[in-house]
mmCIF file of C-alpha atoms and ligand atoms in Angstrom:
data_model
loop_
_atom_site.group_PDB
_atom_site.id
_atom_site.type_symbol
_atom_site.label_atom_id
_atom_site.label_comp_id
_atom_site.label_asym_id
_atom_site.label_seq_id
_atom_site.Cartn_x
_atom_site.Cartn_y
_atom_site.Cartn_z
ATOM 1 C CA UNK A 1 0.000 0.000 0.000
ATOM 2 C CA UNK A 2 1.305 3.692 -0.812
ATOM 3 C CA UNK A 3 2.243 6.181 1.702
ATOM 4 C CA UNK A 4 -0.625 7.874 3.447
ATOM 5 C CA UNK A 5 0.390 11.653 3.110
ATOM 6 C CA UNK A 6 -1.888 12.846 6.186
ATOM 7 C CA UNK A 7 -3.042 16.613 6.210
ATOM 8 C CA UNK A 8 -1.171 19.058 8.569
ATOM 9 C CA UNK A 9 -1.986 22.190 10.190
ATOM 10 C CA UNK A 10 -0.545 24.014 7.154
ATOM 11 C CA UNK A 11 -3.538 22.382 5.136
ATOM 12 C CA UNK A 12 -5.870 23.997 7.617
ATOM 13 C CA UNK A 13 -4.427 27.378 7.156
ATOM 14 C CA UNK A 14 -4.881 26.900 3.313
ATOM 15 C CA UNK A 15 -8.530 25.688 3.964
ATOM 16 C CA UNK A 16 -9.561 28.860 5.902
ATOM 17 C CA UNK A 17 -8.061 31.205 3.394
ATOM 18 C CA UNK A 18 -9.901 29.789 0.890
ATOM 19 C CA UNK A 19 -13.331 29.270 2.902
ATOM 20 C CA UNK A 20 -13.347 32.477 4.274
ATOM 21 C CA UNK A 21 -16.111 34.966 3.151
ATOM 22 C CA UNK A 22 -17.770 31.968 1.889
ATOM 23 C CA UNK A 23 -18.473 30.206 5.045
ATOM 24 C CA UNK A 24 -19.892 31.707 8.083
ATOM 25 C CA UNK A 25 -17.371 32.644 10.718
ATOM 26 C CA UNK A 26 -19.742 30.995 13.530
ATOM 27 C CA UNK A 27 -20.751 32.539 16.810
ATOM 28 C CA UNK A 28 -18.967 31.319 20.162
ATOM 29 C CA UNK A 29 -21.618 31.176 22.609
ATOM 30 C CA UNK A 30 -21.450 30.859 26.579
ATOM 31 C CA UNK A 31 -23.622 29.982 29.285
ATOM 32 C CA UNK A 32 -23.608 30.833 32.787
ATOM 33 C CA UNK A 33 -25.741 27.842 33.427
ATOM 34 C CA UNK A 34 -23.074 24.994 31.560
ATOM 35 C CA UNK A 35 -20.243 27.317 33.583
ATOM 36 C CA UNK A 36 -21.960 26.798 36.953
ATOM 37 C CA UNK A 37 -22.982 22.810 36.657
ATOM 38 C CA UNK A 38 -18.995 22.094 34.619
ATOM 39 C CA UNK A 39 -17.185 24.412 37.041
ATOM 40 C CA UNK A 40 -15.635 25.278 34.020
ATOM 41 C CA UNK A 41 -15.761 28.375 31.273
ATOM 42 C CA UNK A 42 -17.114 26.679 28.243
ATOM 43 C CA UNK A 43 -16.597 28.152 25.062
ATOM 44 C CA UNK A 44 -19.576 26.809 22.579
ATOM 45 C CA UNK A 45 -18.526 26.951 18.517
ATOM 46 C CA UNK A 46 -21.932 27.127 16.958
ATOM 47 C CA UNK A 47 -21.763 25.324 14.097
ATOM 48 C CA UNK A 48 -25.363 24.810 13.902
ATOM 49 C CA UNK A 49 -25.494 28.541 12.525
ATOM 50 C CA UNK A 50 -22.861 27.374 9.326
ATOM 51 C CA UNK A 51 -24.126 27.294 5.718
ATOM 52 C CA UNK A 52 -26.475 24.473 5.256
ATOM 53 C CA UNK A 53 -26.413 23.853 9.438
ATOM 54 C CA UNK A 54 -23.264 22.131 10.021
ATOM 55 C CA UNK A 55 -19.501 22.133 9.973
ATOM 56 C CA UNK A 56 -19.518 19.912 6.478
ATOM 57 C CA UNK A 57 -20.061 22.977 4.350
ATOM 58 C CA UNK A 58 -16.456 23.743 5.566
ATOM 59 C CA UNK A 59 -14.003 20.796 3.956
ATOM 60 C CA UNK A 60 -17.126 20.636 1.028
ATOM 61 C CA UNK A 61 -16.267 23.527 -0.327
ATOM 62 C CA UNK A 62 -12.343 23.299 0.717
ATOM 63 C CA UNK A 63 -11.926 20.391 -1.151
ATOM 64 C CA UNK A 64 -14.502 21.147 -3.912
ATOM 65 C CA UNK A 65 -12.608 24.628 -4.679
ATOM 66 C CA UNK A 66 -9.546 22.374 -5.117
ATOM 67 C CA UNK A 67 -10.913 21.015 -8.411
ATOM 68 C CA UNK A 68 -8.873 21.542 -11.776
ATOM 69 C CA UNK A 69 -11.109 22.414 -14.553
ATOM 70 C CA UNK A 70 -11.786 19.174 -15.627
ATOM 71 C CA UNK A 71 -12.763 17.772 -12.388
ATOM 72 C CA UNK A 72 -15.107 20.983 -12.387
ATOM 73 C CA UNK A 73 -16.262 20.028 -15.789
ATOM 74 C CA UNK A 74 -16.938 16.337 -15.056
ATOM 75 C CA UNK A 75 -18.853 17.395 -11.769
ATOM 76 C CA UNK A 76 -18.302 15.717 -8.322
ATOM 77 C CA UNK A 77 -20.246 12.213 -6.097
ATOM 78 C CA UNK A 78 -20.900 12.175 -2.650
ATOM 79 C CA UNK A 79 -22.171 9.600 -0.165
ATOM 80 C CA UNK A 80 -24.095 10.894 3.556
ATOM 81 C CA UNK A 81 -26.393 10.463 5.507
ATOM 82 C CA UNK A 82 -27.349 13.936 5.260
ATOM 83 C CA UNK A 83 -24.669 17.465 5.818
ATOM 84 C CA UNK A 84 -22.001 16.018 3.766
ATOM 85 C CA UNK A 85 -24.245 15.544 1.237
ATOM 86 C CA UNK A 86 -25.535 18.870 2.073
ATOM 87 C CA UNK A 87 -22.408 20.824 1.875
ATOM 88 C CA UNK A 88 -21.469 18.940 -1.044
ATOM 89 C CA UNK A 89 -24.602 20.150 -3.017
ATOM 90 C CA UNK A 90 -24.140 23.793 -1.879
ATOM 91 C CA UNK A 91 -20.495 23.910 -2.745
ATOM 92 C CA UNK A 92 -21.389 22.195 -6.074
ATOM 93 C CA UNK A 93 -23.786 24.951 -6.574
ATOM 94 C CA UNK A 94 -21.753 27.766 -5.184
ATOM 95 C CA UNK A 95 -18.648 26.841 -7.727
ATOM 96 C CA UNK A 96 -20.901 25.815 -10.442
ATOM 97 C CA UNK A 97 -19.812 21.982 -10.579
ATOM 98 C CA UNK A 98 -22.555 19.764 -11.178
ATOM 99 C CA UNK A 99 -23.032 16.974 -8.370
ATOM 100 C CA UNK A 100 -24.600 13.448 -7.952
ATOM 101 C CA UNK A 101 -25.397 12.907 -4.105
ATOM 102 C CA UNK A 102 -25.718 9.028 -2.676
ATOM 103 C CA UNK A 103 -27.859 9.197 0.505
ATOM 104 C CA UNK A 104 -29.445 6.391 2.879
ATOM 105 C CA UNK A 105 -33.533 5.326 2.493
ATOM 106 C CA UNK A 106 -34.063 6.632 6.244
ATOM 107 C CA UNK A 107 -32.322 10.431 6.362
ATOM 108 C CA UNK A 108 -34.308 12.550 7.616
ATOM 109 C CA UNK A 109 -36.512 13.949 5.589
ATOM 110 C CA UNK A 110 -35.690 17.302 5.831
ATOM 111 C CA UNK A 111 -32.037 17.006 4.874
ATOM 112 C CA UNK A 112 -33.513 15.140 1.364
ATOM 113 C CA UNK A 113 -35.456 17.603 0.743
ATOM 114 C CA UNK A 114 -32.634 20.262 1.642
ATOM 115 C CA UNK A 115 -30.142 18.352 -0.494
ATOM 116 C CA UNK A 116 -32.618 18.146 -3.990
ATOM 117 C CA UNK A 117 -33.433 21.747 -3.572
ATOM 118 C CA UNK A 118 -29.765 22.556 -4.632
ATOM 119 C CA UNK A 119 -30.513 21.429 -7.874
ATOM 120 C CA UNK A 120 -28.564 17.966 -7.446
ATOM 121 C CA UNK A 121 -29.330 14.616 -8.997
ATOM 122 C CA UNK A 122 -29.556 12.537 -5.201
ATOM 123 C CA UNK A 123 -29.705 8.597 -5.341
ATOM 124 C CA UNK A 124 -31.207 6.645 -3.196
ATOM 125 C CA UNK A 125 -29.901 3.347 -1.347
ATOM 126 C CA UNK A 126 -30.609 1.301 2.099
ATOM 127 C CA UNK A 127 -28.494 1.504 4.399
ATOM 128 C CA UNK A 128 -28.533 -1.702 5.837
ATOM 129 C CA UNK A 129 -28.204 -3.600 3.449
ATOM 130 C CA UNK A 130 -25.942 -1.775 0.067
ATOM 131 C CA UNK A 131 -22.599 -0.348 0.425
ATOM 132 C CA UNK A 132 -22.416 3.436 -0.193
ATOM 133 C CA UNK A 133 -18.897 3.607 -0.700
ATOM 134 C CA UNK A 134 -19.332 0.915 -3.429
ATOM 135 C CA UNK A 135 -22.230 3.010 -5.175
ATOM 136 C CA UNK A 136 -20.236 6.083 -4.911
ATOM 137 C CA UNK A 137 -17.001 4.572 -6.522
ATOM 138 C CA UNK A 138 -19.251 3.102 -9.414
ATOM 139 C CA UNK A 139 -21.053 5.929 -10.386
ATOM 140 C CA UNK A 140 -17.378 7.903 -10.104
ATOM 141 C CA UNK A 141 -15.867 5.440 -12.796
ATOM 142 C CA UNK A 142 -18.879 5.469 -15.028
ATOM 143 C CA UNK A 143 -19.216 9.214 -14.847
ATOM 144 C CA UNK A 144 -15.366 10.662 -14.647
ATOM 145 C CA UNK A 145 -16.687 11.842 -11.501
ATOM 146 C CA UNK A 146 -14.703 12.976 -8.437
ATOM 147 C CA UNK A 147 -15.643 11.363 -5.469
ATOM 148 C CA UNK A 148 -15.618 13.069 -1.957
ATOM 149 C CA UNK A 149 -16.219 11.031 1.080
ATOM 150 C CA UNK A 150 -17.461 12.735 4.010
ATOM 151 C CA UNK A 151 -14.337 11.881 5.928
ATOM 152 C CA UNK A 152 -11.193 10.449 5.244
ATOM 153 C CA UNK A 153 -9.727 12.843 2.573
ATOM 154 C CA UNK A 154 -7.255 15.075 3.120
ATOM 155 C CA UNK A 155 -9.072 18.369 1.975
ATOM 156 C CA UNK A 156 -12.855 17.260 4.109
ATOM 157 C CA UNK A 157 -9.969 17.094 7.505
ATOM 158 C CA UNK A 158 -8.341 20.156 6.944
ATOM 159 C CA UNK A 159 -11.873 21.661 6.507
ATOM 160 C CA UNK A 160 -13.422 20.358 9.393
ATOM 161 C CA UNK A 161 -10.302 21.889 11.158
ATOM 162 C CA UNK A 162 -11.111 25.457 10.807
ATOM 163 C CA UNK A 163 -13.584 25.409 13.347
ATOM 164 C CA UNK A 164 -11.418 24.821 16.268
ATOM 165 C CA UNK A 165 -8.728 26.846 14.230
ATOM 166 C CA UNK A 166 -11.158 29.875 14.632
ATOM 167 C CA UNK A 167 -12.260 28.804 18.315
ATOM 168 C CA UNK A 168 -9.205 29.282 19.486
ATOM 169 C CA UNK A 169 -8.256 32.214 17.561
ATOM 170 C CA UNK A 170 -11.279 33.745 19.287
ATOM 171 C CA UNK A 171 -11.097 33.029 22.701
ATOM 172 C CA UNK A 172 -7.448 31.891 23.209
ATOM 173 C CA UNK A 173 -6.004 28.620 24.985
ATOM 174 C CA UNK A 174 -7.731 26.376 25.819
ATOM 175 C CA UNK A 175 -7.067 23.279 28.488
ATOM 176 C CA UNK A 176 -9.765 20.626 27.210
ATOM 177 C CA UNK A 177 -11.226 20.545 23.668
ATOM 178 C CA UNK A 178 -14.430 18.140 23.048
ATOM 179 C CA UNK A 179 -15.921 17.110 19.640
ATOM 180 C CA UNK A 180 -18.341 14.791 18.352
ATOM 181 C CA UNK A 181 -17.197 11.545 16.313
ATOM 182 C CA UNK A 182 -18.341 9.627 13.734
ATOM 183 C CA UNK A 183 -15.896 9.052 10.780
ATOM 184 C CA UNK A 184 -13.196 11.202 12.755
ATOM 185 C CA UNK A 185 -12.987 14.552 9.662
ATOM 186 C CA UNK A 186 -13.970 16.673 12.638
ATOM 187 C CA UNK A 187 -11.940 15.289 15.346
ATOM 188 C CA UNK A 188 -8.799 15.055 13.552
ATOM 189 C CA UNK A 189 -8.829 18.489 12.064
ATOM 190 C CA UNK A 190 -9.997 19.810 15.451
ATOM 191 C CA UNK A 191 -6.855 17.981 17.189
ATOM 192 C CA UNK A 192 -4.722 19.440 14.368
ATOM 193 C CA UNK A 193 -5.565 22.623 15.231
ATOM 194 C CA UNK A 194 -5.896 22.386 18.665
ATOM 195 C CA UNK A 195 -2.107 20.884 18.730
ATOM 196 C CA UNK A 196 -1.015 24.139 16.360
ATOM 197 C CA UNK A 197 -2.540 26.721 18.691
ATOM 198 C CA UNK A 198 -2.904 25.285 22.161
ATOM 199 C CA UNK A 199 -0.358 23.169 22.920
ATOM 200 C CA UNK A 200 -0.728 20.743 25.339
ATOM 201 C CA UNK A 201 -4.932 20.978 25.400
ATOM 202 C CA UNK A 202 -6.564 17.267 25.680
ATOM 203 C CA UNK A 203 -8.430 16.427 22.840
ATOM 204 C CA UNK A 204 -11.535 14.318 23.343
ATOM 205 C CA UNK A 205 -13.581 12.657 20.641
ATOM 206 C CA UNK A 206 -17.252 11.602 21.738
ATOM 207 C CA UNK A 207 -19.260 9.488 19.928
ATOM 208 C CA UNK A 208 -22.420 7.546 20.555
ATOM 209 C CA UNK A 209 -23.112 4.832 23.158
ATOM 210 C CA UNK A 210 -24.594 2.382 20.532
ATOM 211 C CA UNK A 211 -21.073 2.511 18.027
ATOM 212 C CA UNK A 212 -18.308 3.289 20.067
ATOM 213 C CA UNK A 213 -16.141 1.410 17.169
ATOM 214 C CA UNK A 214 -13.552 4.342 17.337
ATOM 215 C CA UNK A 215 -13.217 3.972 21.401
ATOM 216 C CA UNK A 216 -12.555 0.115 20.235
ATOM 217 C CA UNK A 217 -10.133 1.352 17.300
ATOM 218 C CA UNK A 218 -8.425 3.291 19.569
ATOM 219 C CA UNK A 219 -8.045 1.197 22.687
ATOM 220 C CA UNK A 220 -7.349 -1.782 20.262
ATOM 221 C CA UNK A 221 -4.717 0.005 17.815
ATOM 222 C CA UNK A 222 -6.392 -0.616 14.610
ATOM 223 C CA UNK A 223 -9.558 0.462 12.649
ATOM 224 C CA UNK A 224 -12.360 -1.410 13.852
ATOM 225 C CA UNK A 225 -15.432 -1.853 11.583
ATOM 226 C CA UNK A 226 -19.376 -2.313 12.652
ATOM 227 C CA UNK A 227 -22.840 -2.568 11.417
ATOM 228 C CA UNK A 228 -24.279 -0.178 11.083
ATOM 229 C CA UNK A 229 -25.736 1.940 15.036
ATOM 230 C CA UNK A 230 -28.854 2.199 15.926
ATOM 231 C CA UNK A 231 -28.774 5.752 17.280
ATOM 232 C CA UNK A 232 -30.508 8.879 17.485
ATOM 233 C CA UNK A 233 -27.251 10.537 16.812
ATOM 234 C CA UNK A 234 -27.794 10.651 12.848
ATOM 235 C CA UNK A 235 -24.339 12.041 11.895
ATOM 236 C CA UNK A 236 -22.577 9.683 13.758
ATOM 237 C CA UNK A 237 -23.929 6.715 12.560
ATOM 238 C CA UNK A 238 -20.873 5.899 10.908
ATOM 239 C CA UNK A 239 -19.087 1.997 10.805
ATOM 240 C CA UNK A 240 -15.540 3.064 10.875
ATOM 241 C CA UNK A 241 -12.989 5.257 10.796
ATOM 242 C CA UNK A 242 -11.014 6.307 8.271
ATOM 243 C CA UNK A 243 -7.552 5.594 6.603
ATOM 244 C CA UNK A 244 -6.732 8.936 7.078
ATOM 245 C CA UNK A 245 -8.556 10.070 10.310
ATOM 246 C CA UNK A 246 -7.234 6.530 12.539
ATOM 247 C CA UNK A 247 -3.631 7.573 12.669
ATOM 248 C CA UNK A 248 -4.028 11.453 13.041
ATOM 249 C CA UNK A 249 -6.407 10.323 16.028
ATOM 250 C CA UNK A 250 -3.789 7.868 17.651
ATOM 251 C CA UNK A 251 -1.453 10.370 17.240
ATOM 252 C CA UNK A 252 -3.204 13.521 18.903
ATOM 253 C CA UNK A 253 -6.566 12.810 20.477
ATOM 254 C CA UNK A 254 -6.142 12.249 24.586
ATOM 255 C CA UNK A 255 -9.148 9.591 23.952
ATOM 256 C CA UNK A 256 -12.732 8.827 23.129
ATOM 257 C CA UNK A 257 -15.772 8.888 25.226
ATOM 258 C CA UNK A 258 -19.296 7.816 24.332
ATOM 259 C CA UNK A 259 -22.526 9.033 25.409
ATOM 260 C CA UNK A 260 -26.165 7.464 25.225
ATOM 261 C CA UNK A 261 -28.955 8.720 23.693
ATOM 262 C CA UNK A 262 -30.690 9.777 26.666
ATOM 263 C CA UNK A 263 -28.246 11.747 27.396
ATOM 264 C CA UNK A 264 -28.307 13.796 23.764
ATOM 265 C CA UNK A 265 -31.899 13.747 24.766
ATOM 266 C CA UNK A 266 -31.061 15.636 27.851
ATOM 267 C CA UNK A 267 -28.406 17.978 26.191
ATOM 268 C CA UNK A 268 -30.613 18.912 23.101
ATOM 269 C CA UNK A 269 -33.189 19.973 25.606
ATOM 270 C CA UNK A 270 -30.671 22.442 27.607
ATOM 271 C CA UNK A 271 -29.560 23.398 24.437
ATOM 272 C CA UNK A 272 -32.943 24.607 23.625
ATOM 273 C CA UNK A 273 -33.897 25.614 26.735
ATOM 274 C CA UNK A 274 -31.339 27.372 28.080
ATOM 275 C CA UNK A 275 -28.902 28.764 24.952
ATOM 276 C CA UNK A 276 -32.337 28.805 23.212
ATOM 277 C CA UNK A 277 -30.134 26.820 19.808
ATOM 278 C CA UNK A 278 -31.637 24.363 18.048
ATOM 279 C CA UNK A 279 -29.369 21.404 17.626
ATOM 280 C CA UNK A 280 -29.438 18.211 15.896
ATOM 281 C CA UNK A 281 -28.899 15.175 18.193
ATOM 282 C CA UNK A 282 -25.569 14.205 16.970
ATOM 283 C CA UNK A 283 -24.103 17.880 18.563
ATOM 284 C CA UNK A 284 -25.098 17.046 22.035
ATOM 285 C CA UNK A 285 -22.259 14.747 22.282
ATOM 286 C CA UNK A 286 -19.504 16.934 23.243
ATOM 287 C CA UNK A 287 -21.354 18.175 26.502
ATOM 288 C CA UNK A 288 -22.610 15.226 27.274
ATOM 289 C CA UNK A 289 -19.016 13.746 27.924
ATOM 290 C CA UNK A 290 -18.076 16.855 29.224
ATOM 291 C CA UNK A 291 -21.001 16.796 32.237
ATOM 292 C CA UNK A 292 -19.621 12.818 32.567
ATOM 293 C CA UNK A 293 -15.984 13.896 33.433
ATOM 294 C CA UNK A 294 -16.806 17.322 34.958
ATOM 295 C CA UNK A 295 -14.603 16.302 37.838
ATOM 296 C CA UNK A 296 -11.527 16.510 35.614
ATOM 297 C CA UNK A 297 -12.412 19.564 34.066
ATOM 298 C CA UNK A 298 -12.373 22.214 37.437
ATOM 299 C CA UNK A 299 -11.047 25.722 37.098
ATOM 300 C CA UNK A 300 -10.448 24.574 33.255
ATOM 301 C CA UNK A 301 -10.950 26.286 29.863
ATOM 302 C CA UNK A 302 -13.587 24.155 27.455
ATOM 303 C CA UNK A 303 -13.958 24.177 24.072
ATOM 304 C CA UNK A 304 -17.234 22.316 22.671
ATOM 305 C CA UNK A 305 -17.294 21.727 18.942
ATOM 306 C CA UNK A 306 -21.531 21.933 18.340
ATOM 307 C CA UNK A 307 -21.638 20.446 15.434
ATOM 308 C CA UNK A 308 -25.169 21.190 13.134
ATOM 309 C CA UNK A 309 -28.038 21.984 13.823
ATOM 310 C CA UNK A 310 -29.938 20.211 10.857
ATOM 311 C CA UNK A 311 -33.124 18.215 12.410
ATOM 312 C CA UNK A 312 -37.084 17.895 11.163
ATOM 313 C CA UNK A 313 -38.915 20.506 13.478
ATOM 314 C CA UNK A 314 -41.497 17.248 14.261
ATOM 315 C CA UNK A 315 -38.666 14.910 15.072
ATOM 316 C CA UNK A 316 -36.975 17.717 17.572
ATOM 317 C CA UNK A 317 -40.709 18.263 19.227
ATOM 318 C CA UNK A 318 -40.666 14.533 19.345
ATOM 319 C CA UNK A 319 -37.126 14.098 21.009
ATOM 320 C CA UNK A 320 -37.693 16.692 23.258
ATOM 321 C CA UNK A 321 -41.268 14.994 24.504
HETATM 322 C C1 PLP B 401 -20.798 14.469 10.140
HETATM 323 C C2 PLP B 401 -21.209 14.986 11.446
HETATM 324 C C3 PLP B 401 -20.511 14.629 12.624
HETATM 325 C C4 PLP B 401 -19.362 13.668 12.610
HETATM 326 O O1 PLP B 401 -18.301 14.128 11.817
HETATM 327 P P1 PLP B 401 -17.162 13.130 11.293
HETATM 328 O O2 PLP B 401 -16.232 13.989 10.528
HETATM 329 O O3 PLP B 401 -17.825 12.085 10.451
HETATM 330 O O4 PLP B 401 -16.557 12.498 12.487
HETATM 331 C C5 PLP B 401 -20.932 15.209 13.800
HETATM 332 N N1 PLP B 401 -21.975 16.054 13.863
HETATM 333 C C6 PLP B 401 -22.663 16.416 12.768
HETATM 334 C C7 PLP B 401 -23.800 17.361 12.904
HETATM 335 C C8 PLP B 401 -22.299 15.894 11.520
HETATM 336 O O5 PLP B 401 -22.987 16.264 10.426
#
């Protein structure tokens, strides 16, 4: 197998110069509330108020304004279960590539509809029982297509990593740094720039109770792979991580909790009730773990990575119930 060239800190500079004015610099919101039950000063990154409602739109259009002019010509495939596909389809739109998006039977309803009113041909597949990544890669040869995965490629990570990157800009070090986890784009280009421009912070990746395979990858050393979870947490519901993601994880992140749905139950509902945000279930993971191990984090500074904020207003009334 070829050497894995894995993206640095350099690649997330070169992703926020050419995101910005494109993509929302997002709002860093704090709460007395979180500060008096952590015993901590938590710094929220809202990336529920990005483009298209999550951090994706951030390494979609890094690695979609990458394209040569061919690739541009030829247009670009996606697979998601909803924001990649998402960003994808804006970015597509914004830089006038055409795009063919891959998504599951069951995503929510609202991020279908979301995705085919940017204009994008969107295929449909089950995701329990056909491989995405296979679809994907055929209609990529058959087309000339460029495929981007929602994860493991080098441009999607050093994306993902300008949120932290801009965190921290804004509200300086920081002693603890939590994320959510599902294919690992966010967490490793979080810990890349969290090990660029606070030194020494823990990074924690948090994903959900039901597919903890990354808390197994990382405790075991290599990537494990699982069916598919059964979990509320919609943008997590990933099987493994990547080729990519795995080592910049081992390398950097301090480790990886999991939290249950109940618990993103509990945290969507103090996200709405108290920051008055709506987020998507999947972005309640960082502050659950952080409420878990709020022993460790005394006196300390917090970062929370919140990741989207995409979720049908019925299915948040009914989550909430
Ligand atoms: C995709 C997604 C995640 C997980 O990101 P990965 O890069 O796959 O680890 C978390 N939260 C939301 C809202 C997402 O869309």
């Amino acid at each position: 197998m070829s050497e894995l060239k894995l993206p640095t800190y350099e690649d997330v500079v070169a992703a926020s110069q050419r995101i910005a004015g494109v993509a929302h610099k997002t709002p860093v919101l704090t709460s007395s509330t979180a500060n008096a039950e952590l015993g901590a000063e938590v710094y929220f990154k809202c990336e529920n108020f990005q483009r298209m409602g999550a951090f994706k739109f951030r390494g979609g259009y890094n690695a979609l304004a990458k394209f040569t002019p061919a690739q541009r010509k030829a247009g670009v495939v996606a697979f998601s279960s909803g924001n990649h596909a998402q960003a994808v389809a804006l970015s597509a739109r914004l830089l006038g590539i055409p795009a063919t998006i891959v998504m599951p039977h069951d995503a929510p309803a609202a991020k279908v509809a979301a995705t085919r009113g940017y204009g994008v041909q969107v295929v449909i597949y089950d995701r329990y029982t056909e491989d995405r990544e296979q679809i994907g890669r055929e209609l990529a040869a058959k087309h000339g297509l460029t495929l981007i995965p929602p994860y493991d490629h080098a441009d999607v990570i050093a994306g993902q990593g300008t949120a932290a990157k801009e965190l921290i800009e804004e509200v300086g070090r920081l002693d603890v740094v939590f994320a959510p986890l599902g294919g690992g784009g966010l967490l490793s280009g979080t810990a890349l720039s969290t090990h660029a421009l606070s030194p020494g912070a823990k990074v924690y990746g948090v994903e959900p109770e039901a597919g903890n395979d990354g808390q197994q990858s990382l405790r075991s050393g290599s990537i494990v792979h699982i069916d598919t979870p059964k979990t509320i947490a919609d943008g997590a519901q990933t099987q493994h991580l990547g080729q990519l993601t795995f080592p910049i994880i081992q390398r950097d992140v301090t480790d990886i909790l999991t939290a249950s749905d109940e618990q993103l139950r509990a945290e969507m509902r103090f996200f709405g009730e108290r920051m008055k945000i709506v987020i998507e279930p999947t972005s309640g993971l960082g502050l659950a773990a952080a409420r878990a191990m709020k022993d460790q984090l005394q006196g300390k500074r917090v970062g929370i990575i919140v990741s989207g904020g995409n979720v049908d207003i019925a299915r948040y009334a009914e989550l909430l119930a």
